Amino acid sequence: MGMGYAEHGGHGGQVAGGRSVTSLVADPRRPADVSVTLAAGKERFRLPSGRAFDGFTLNGGSPGPVIRATLGQLVEVRLVNGSVPDGITLHWHGVDVPNAADGVAGVTQDAVRIGEEHVYRFIADQAGTFWYHSHQMSHEQVRGGLLGALVVTPPEQPAETVDVVALVHLYDGVRTVNGNEGDVRVTVPPGKRARVRIVNTDNGPMSAWVGGASYRLVAVDGTDLNRPDPVRDTGVLVTAGGRADVEVTMPEDGSPVRVHLGGTTAVVLGSKSYDAPVVRPPATTLDLLSYGMRASLGFDPNRPDRRFDYDIGRRPGFLRGRPGLWWTVNGSIFPDVPMFVVNEGDVVRMRISNHSGDVHPMHLHGHHAVVLSRNGIPAAGSPWWVDSLNVADGESYEIAFVADNPGIWMDHCHNLPHAAEGLVAHLMYEGVTTPFMIGGTEGNEPE
Amino acid sequence: MVAVYRISAIAVMVEVAIQSMSVVFGIAGQGKWIQEGGVLDKAVIEAREFVFPEVIGYLIHGLNGTILIPLTALILLVSSFFTKVPGAVKWASLVLLAVAVQITLGMSASGLPVLGALHGLNALLLLGAAFYAARLVRRSRTADQGDRLASRA
Ligand SMILES: [Cu+2]
């Protein structure tokens, strides 16, 4: 199966000398600083909440272990398939890894079959909150729990900040935080700070809000925001696949703070007491278009080398021979979708617009893009870098990024059933080729 | 063909009844679930799970409304051309039109909820059109029989 028609975004296409995705790797001579082995299984098991679940495990449980690295370290993960019949991969969501480590079955590797293994190597070159998940049959395997959190911290950790991972996942429709239902208690002394790293691993956006203290949204999608102000009575929308780091300074009187994660679950920060009252979801949502202070982007998005449209619609038609109402990219149904072709070093501008009747969390692999405007209104706050962007029905975003990570990269909806329904495009560097195939004898099914 | 026409018209009526029953069944189940502490947001909806058993109501509403009813209305229209009953084609066309309007309203309602209200109203128009179509052939068939009886006499 092809990957769509080439779209050059205002540049002629010329094929430079071929490079295989398999050659785009981290320095193979450099030893690993962080080594992890993850063994995957398909089984019935107990979640940390105690509930039994039929799904996928990593090292015997789900979610998989939190992988922690310090900025600049080389992370090496050995993935072993113990018993997943369809095969597996791991994608490092939000980490701009070398292409060979991107973990997309049929694009950057073959799915790892039972008894086989695959090694991922990348440098943790950005401090922030990330996650990993299978990108083989991802609409099934992510739902089924083949995922975990990845946290990269700066070498000099801000002292006296309690670091809390809050990986949110729905197992059989039941919302959990790190696999637990209800309240997850974390001890934070009065006057001290906590950084709650919210990861939305589900297929739709969720809201987070804080009761008992003000908070600052200090990072989005693994990128720190510039000078974020404290806010109160305001919610944060975390899109599917997206991350939001919420920083709370604990009240001096020792009263607890409740960080609501979508209603039924919460992280409760406290010391003497964890009796934080439930608060209603706030009426206002933090608008990142005007939050924090402006700062340099490090490149000029006003003189792009390429301009692309990623226009999402919906119409009746046939997808792989099946009649139905299907998503369209620039008017056509998969596989008649664009492949955005770039050269290394290009400044790329992309307009993502959505008139499909549903929200789409758009996820670009291997790059972070900065939001320039929404519905024509220019961004006026902190640089807002995303790898997962919530594009609601009727919205239109201008984003820009520098093509600085050669490879073949998916650019798709992270509502994974939508991706399986054809809401997928690719970003393709001139001259990069892949020996892998979607479908074929290896049975690679990235969506 | 008159029988096909009549049966499909009645089938549309039955399916419309199932539609109103199934959607309220879903809403009621959702209300009960929320009363018991369930929280519904977009992520939960997109999980496509049976978080409460009455989700089946929404599922039936969706499948019936987008596949079964349009198919039945199509059969009604096709058969109408062979009934030779005056008005049969007109009423079958009205049924199909109401179905098309109904699907459009239903699909657009989450963007503009007032269209949901019209979806509820149009359901009654669709029911009325299907009812009239069913009666039309019964009436003309009785008329046929009357003619035959008259000619025999
Ligand atoms: Cu989508």
Tab-separated table of C-alpha atoms in Angstrom, chain A residues 124-415:
chain	number	residue	atom	x	y	z
A	124	ALA	CA	16.673	12.447	25.394
A	125	ASP	CA	17.401	15.900	23.991
A	126	GLN	CA	14.400	17.706	25.411
A	127	ALA	CA	13.351	17.890	29.073
A	128	GLY	CA	9.651	17.225	29.524
A	129	THR	CA	6.804	14.763	29.722
A	130	PHE	CA	6.431	12.148	27.007
A	131	TRP	CA	4.930	8.711	26.621
A	132	TYR	CA	5.434	5.575	24.641
A	133	HIS	CA	2.953	3.252	23.015
A	134	SER	CA	2.667	0.588	20.373
A	135	HIS	CA	2.292	1.778	16.795
A	136	GLN	CA	1.281	-1.609	15.443
A	137	MET	CA	-2.508	-2.078	15.417
A	138	SER	CA	-2.351	0.978	17.620
A	139	HIS	CA	-6.109	1.506	17.855
A	140	GLU	CA	-6.296	-1.853	19.635
A	141	GLN	CA	-2.986	-2.027	21.458
A	142	VAL	CA	-3.005	1.485	22.936
A	143	ARG	CA	-6.564	1.042	24.147
A	144	GLY	CA	-5.459	-2.302	25.581
A	145	GLY	CA	-2.675	-0.725	27.629
A	146	LEU	CA	0.544	-1.218	25.646
A	147	LEU	CA	1.903	2.121	26.831
A	148	GLY	CA	3.762	3.991	29.563
A	149	ALA	CA	5.226	7.361	30.555
A	150	LEU	CA	8.657	8.749	29.717
A	151	VAL	CA	9.996	11.651	31.775
A	152	VAL	CA	13.103	13.622	30.865
A	153	THR	CA	14.363	15.967	33.581
A	154	PRO	CA	16.958	18.718	33.378
A	155	PRO	CA	20.290	17.908	35.066
A	156	GLU	CA	19.723	20.457	37.793
A	157	GLN	CA	16.242	19.509	39.029
A	158	PRO	CA	14.552	22.466	40.701
A	159	ALA	CA	15.021	21.634	44.371
A	160	GLU	CA	12.038	20.842	46.514
A	161	THR	CA	9.673	20.187	43.648
A	162	VAL	CA	7.803	16.924	43.955
A	163	ASP	CA	7.566	15.260	40.567
A	164	VAL	CA	4.257	13.465	39.942
A	165	VAL	CA	3.441	11.416	36.857
A	166	ALA	CA	-0.304	11.273	36.131
A	167	LEU	CA	-0.776	8.990	33.158
A	168	VAL	CA	-4.492	8.920	32.419
A	169	HIS	CA	-5.951	5.928	30.634
A	170	LEU	CA	-9.407	4.434	30.153
A	171	TYR	CA	-9.425	0.675	30.673
A	172	ASP	CA	-12.791	-0.696	29.453
A	173	GLY	CA	-14.111	2.859	29.707
A	174	VAL	CA	-13.015	3.236	33.363
A	175	ARG	CA	-10.690	6.189	33.879
A	176	THR	CA	-7.479	5.537	35.774
A	177	VAL	CA	-4.407	7.483	36.850
A	178	ASN	CA	-1.299	5.298	36.634
A	179	GLY	CA	-3.744	2.395	36.630
A	180	ASN	CA	-5.545	3.511	39.814
A	181	GLU	CA	-9.159	4.586	40.105
A	182	GLY	CA	-10.422	7.468	42.227
A	183	ASP	CA	-7.923	9.565	44.188
A	184	VAL	CA	-4.172	9.084	43.938
A	185	ARG	CA	-2.517	10.590	47.030
A	186	VAL	CA	0.887	12.226	46.893
A	187	THR	CA	2.696	13.746	49.864
A	188	VAL	CA	3.781	17.339	49.296
A	189	PRO	CA	4.774	19.398	52.375
A	190	PRO	CA	3.161	22.834	52.950
A	191	GLY	CA	4.787	25.622	50.934
A	192	LYS	CA	6.512	23.163	48.607
A	193	ARG	CA	5.849	22.755	44.913
A	194	ALA	CA	4.550	19.823	42.912
A	195	ARG	CA	4.758	19.289	39.171
A	196	VAL	CA	1.940	17.058	37.979
A	197	ARG	CA	2.727	15.598	34.573
A	198	ILE	CA	-0.622	14.847	32.961
A	199	VAL	CA	-0.550	12.427	30.025
A	200	ASN	CA	-3.742	11.820	28.047
A	201	THR	CA	-3.353	8.398	26.439
A	202	ASP	CA	-6.974	8.169	25.274
A	203	ASN	CA	-8.742	8.972	22.026
A	204	GLY	CA	-10.534	12.172	23.001
A	205	PRO	CA	-9.638	15.367	24.815
A	206	MET	CA	-9.947	15.478	28.615
A	207	SER	CA	-10.105	18.349	31.073
A	208	ALA	CA	-7.964	18.907	34.135
A	209	TRP	CA	-8.639	21.481	36.833
A	210	VAL	CA	-7.356	22.318	40.278
A	211	GLY	CA	-9.189	22.907	43.544
A	212	GLY	CA	-7.601	24.348	46.674
A	213	ALA	CA	-4.808	26.423	45.134
A	214	SER	CA	-3.875	28.367	42.045
A	215	TYR	CA	-1.619	26.663	39.522
A	216	ARG	CA	0.636	27.394	36.593
A	217	LEU	CA	0.637	25.421	33.376
A	218	VAL	CA	4.402	25.127	33.046
A	219	ALA	CA	4.716	22.863	30.005
A	220	VAL	CA	2.725	21.495	27.088
A	221	ASP	CA	3.747	18.480	24.998
A	222	GLY	CA	7.158	18.240	26.649
A	223	THR	CA	8.049	21.882	26.079
A	224	ASP	CA	8.234	24.478	28.853
A	225	LEU	CA	6.055	27.562	28.438
A	226	ASN	CA	7.634	30.987	28.840
A	227	ARG	CA	6.654	32.795	32.053
A	228	PRO	CA	3.232	31.256	32.651
A	229	ASP	CA	1.105	33.189	35.154
A	230	PRO	CA	-0.740	31.503	38.019
A	231	VAL	CA	-4.419	30.915	37.252
A	232	ARG	CA	-7.474	29.936	39.249
A	233	ASP	CA	-10.931	28.597	38.382
A	234	THR	CA	-9.676	27.727	34.923
A	235	GLY	CA	-9.452	24.315	33.346
A	236	VAL	CA	-6.812	22.875	31.048
A	237	LEU	CA	-7.781	20.884	27.987
A	238	VAL	CA	-5.384	18.020	27.343
A	239	THR	CA	-5.915	16.610	23.888
A	240	ALA	CA	-5.604	12.951	22.999
A	241	GLY	CA	-1.913	12.060	23.084
A	242	GLY	CA	-1.088	15.459	24.568
A	243	ARG	CA	0.627	16.305	27.842
A	244	ALA	CA	0.206	19.171	30.265
A	245	ASP	CA	2.484	19.837	33.243
A	246	VAL	CA	0.658	21.601	36.054
A	247	GLU	CA	2.681	23.193	38.841
A	248	VAL	CA	1.062	23.789	42.201
A	249	THR	CA	2.555	25.564	45.238
A	250	MET	CA	1.059	24.005	48.336
A	251	PRO	CA	-0.806	26.297	50.761
A	252	GLU	CA	1.239	27.165	53.873
A	253	ASP	CA	-1.590	26.064	56.181
A	254	GLY	CA	-1.186	22.465	55.032
A	255	SER	CA	-4.551	22.178	53.325
A	256	PRO	CA	-4.651	19.651	50.476
A	257	VAL	CA	-5.006	20.367	46.769
A	258	ARG	CA	-7.069	18.357	44.313
A	259	VAL	CA	-5.930	18.092	40.720
A	260	HIS	CA	-9.012	16.810	38.921
A	261	LEU	CA	-8.336	14.613	35.941
A	262	GLY	CA	-11.557	14.390	34.010
A	263	GLY	CA	-14.104	14.014	36.798
A	264	THR	CA	-13.817	10.579	38.389
A	265	THR	CA	-10.075	10.599	39.008
A	266	ALA	CA	-7.731	13.028	40.711
A	267	VAL	CA	-4.273	13.482	42.108
A	268	VAL	CA	-4.632	14.731	45.675
A	269	LEU	CA	-1.586	16.574	46.978
A	270	GLY	CA	-1.379	16.859	50.748
A	271	SER	CA	0.545	16.250	53.923
A	272	LYS	CA	-1.556	16.204	57.099
A	273	SER	CA	-4.824	15.688	55.268
A	274	TYR	CA	-5.951	14.451	51.871
A	275	ASP	CA	-9.516	15.587	52.364
A	276	ALA	CA	-9.544	17.986	49.444
A	277	PRO	CA	-13.096	18.932	48.441
A	278	VAL	CA	-14.363	18.108	44.982
A	279	VAL	CA	-14.740	21.230	42.864
A	280	ARG	CA	-16.887	21.691	39.792
A	281	PRO	CA	-15.249	21.902	36.386
A	282	PRO	CA	-14.533	25.595	35.749
A	283	ALA	CA	-16.508	27.413	33.087
A	284	THR	CA	-13.374	28.795	31.448
A	285	THR	CA	-10.579	26.900	29.759
A	286	LEU	CA	-7.052	28.205	29.573
A	287	ASP	CA	-6.397	29.582	26.089
A	288	LEU	CA	-2.812	28.837	25.141
A	289	LEU	CA	-2.990	31.325	22.287
A	290	SER	CA	-2.531	34.115	24.823
A	291	TYR	CA	-0.995	32.452	27.903
A	292	GLY	CA	2.512	33.336	29.106
A	293	MET	CA	4.975	35.764	27.524
A	294	ARG	CA	6.223	35.948	23.969
A	295	ALA	CA	9.733	34.767	23.232
A	296	SER	CA	11.900	34.057	20.232
A	297	LEU	CA	10.965	30.995	18.192
A	298	GLY	CA	14.511	30.442	16.982
A	299	PHE	CA	13.440	30.615	13.330
A	300	ASP	CA	11.415	32.866	11.054
A	301	PRO	CA	8.053	31.305	10.180
A	302	ASN	CA	7.172	34.220	7.918
A	303	ARG	CA	9.514	33.093	5.169
A	304	PRO	CA	8.593	29.469	4.744
A	305	ASP	CA	10.191	27.215	2.158
A	306	ARG	CA	7.068	25.058	2.010
A	307	ARG	CA	3.410	25.665	2.611
A	308	PHE	CA	1.008	22.799	3.099
A	309	ASP	CA	-2.714	22.442	3.686
A	310	TYR	CA	-4.041	19.687	5.895
A	311	ASP	CA	-7.733	20.069	5.419
A	312	ILE	CA	-9.928	17.581	7.266
A	313	GLY	CA	-13.450	16.809	6.098
A	314	ARG	CA	-15.861	13.941	5.919
A	315	ARG	CA	-17.921	12.504	3.094
A	316	PRO	CA	-19.613	9.333	1.931
A	317	GLY	CA	-17.455	7.031	-0.128
A	318	PHE	CA	-15.414	3.853	-0.051
A	319	LEU	CA	-12.484	3.038	2.236
A	320	ARG	CA	-10.678	-0.182	1.242
A	321	GLY	CA	-13.881	-1.123	-0.566
A	322	ARG	CA	-16.114	-0.479	2.432
A	323	PRO	CA	-18.933	2.028	1.936
A	324	GLY	CA	-19.419	4.592	4.682
A	325	LEU	CA	-18.980	8.147	5.833
A	326	TRP	CA	-15.189	8.570	5.867
A	327	TRP	CA	-12.663	11.240	6.859
A	328	THR	CA	-11.028	13.123	4.033
A	329	VAL	CA	-7.662	14.868	3.780
A	330	ASN	CA	-7.740	17.717	1.255
A	331	GLY	CA	-11.005	16.346	-0.096
A	332	SER	CA	-10.031	12.731	-0.710
A	333	ILE	CA	-10.389	9.497	1.197
A	334	PHE	CA	-7.374	7.333	2.173
A	335	PRO	CA	-5.134	6.219	0.449
A	336	ASP	CA	-5.610	9.241	-1.830
A	337	VAL	CA	-4.003	11.509	0.797
A	338	PRO	CA	-1.064	13.890	0.518
A	339	MET	CA	2.527	13.042	1.375
A	340	PHE	CA	4.142	16.331	2.392
A	341	VAL	CA	7.614	16.427	0.847
A	342	VAL	CA	10.376	18.550	2.427
A	343	ASN	CA	14.122	19.002	2.330
A	344	GLU	CA	16.277	19.056	5.436
A	345	GLY	CA	16.467	22.624	6.741
A	346	ASP	CA	13.189	23.801	5.219
A	347	VAL	CA	10.932	26.088	7.201
A	348	VAL	CA	7.492	24.555	6.841
A	349	ARG	CA	4.145	26.203	7.370
A	350	MET	CA	1.037	24.117	7.588
A	351	ARG	CA	-2.587	25.115	7.787
A	352	ILE	CA	-4.693	22.503	9.536
A	353	SER	CA	-8.395	23.118	9.143
A	354	ASN	CA	-11.264	20.948	10.222
A	355	HIS	CA	-14.833	20.953	8.986
A	356	SER	CA	-15.512	17.266	9.541
A	357	GLY	CA	-18.034	17.564	12.357
A	358	ASP	CA	-15.681	16.123	14.995
A	359	VAL	CA	-12.561	17.112	16.922
A	360	HIS	CA	-9.191	15.713	15.778
A	361	PRO	CA	-6.027	15.613	17.916
A	362	MET	CA	-3.437	15.989	15.163
A	363	HIS	CA	-0.068	14.400	15.899
A	364	LEU	CA	3.106	14.997	13.890
A	365	HIS	CA	5.900	12.509	14.509
A	366	GLY	CA	9.530	13.508	14.945
A	367	HIS	CA	8.969	17.265	15.193
A	368	HIS	CA	7.497	19.917	17.409
A	369	ALA	CA	5.526	22.604	15.612
A	370	VAL	CA	4.749	26.052	16.941
A	371	VAL	CA	1.228	27.481	16.752
A	372	LEU	CA	1.136	30.738	14.783
A	373	SER	CA	-2.586	31.414	14.749
A	374	ARG	CA	-6.021	29.970	15.322
A	375	ASN	CA	-8.944	31.002	13.106
A	376	GLY	CA	-6.779	33.874	11.879
A	377	ILE	CA	-6.044	35.219	15.367
A	378	PRO	CA	-2.268	35.336	15.870
A	379	ALA	CA	-0.647	33.699	18.878
A	380	ALA	CA	0.208	36.343	21.460
A	381	GLY	CA	1.460	34.356	24.439
A	382	SER	CA	4.379	32.059	25.148
A	383	PRO	CA	5.619	30.091	22.161
A	384	TRP	CA	3.169	27.222	22.057
A	385	TRP	CA	5.007	24.148	20.773
A	386	VAL	CA	2.935	21.061	20.141
A	387	ASP	CA	3.218	17.534	18.921
A	388	SER	CA	-0.486	16.868	19.508
A	389	LEU	CA	-2.868	19.674	18.598
A	390	ASN	CA	-6.556	19.737	19.436
A	391	VAL	CA	-8.262	20.850	16.219
A	392	ALA	CA	-11.965	21.213	16.978
A	393	ASP	CA	-14.649	21.184	14.304
A	394	GLY	CA	-14.729	24.540	12.563
A	395	GLU	CA	-11.212	25.465	13.698
A	396	SER	CA	-8.243	26.287	11.564
A	397	TYR	CA	-4.651	26.480	12.837
A	398	GLU	CA	-1.493	27.792	11.226
A	399	ILE	CA	1.552	25.976	12.536
A	400	ALA	CA	5.208	26.080	11.562
A	401	PHE	CA	8.261	23.954	12.139
A	402	VAL	CA	11.793	23.455	10.907
A	403	ALA	CA	12.374	20.257	8.984
A	404	ASP	CA	15.435	19.241	11.000
A	405	ASN	CA	14.900	15.516	11.505
A	406	PRO	CA	15.192	13.563	8.242
A	407	GLY	CA	12.968	10.579	7.746
A	408	ILE	CA	9.465	9.482	6.914
A	409	TRP	CA	7.096	10.652	9.593
A	410	MET	CA	3.431	10.038	10.210
A	411	ASP	CA	1.208	13.078	10.572
A	412	HIS	CA	-2.103	11.691	11.765
A	413	CYS	CA	-5.113	11.940	13.993
A	414	HIS	CA	-4.403	10.547	17.467
A	415	ASN	CA	-7.965	9.473	17.902
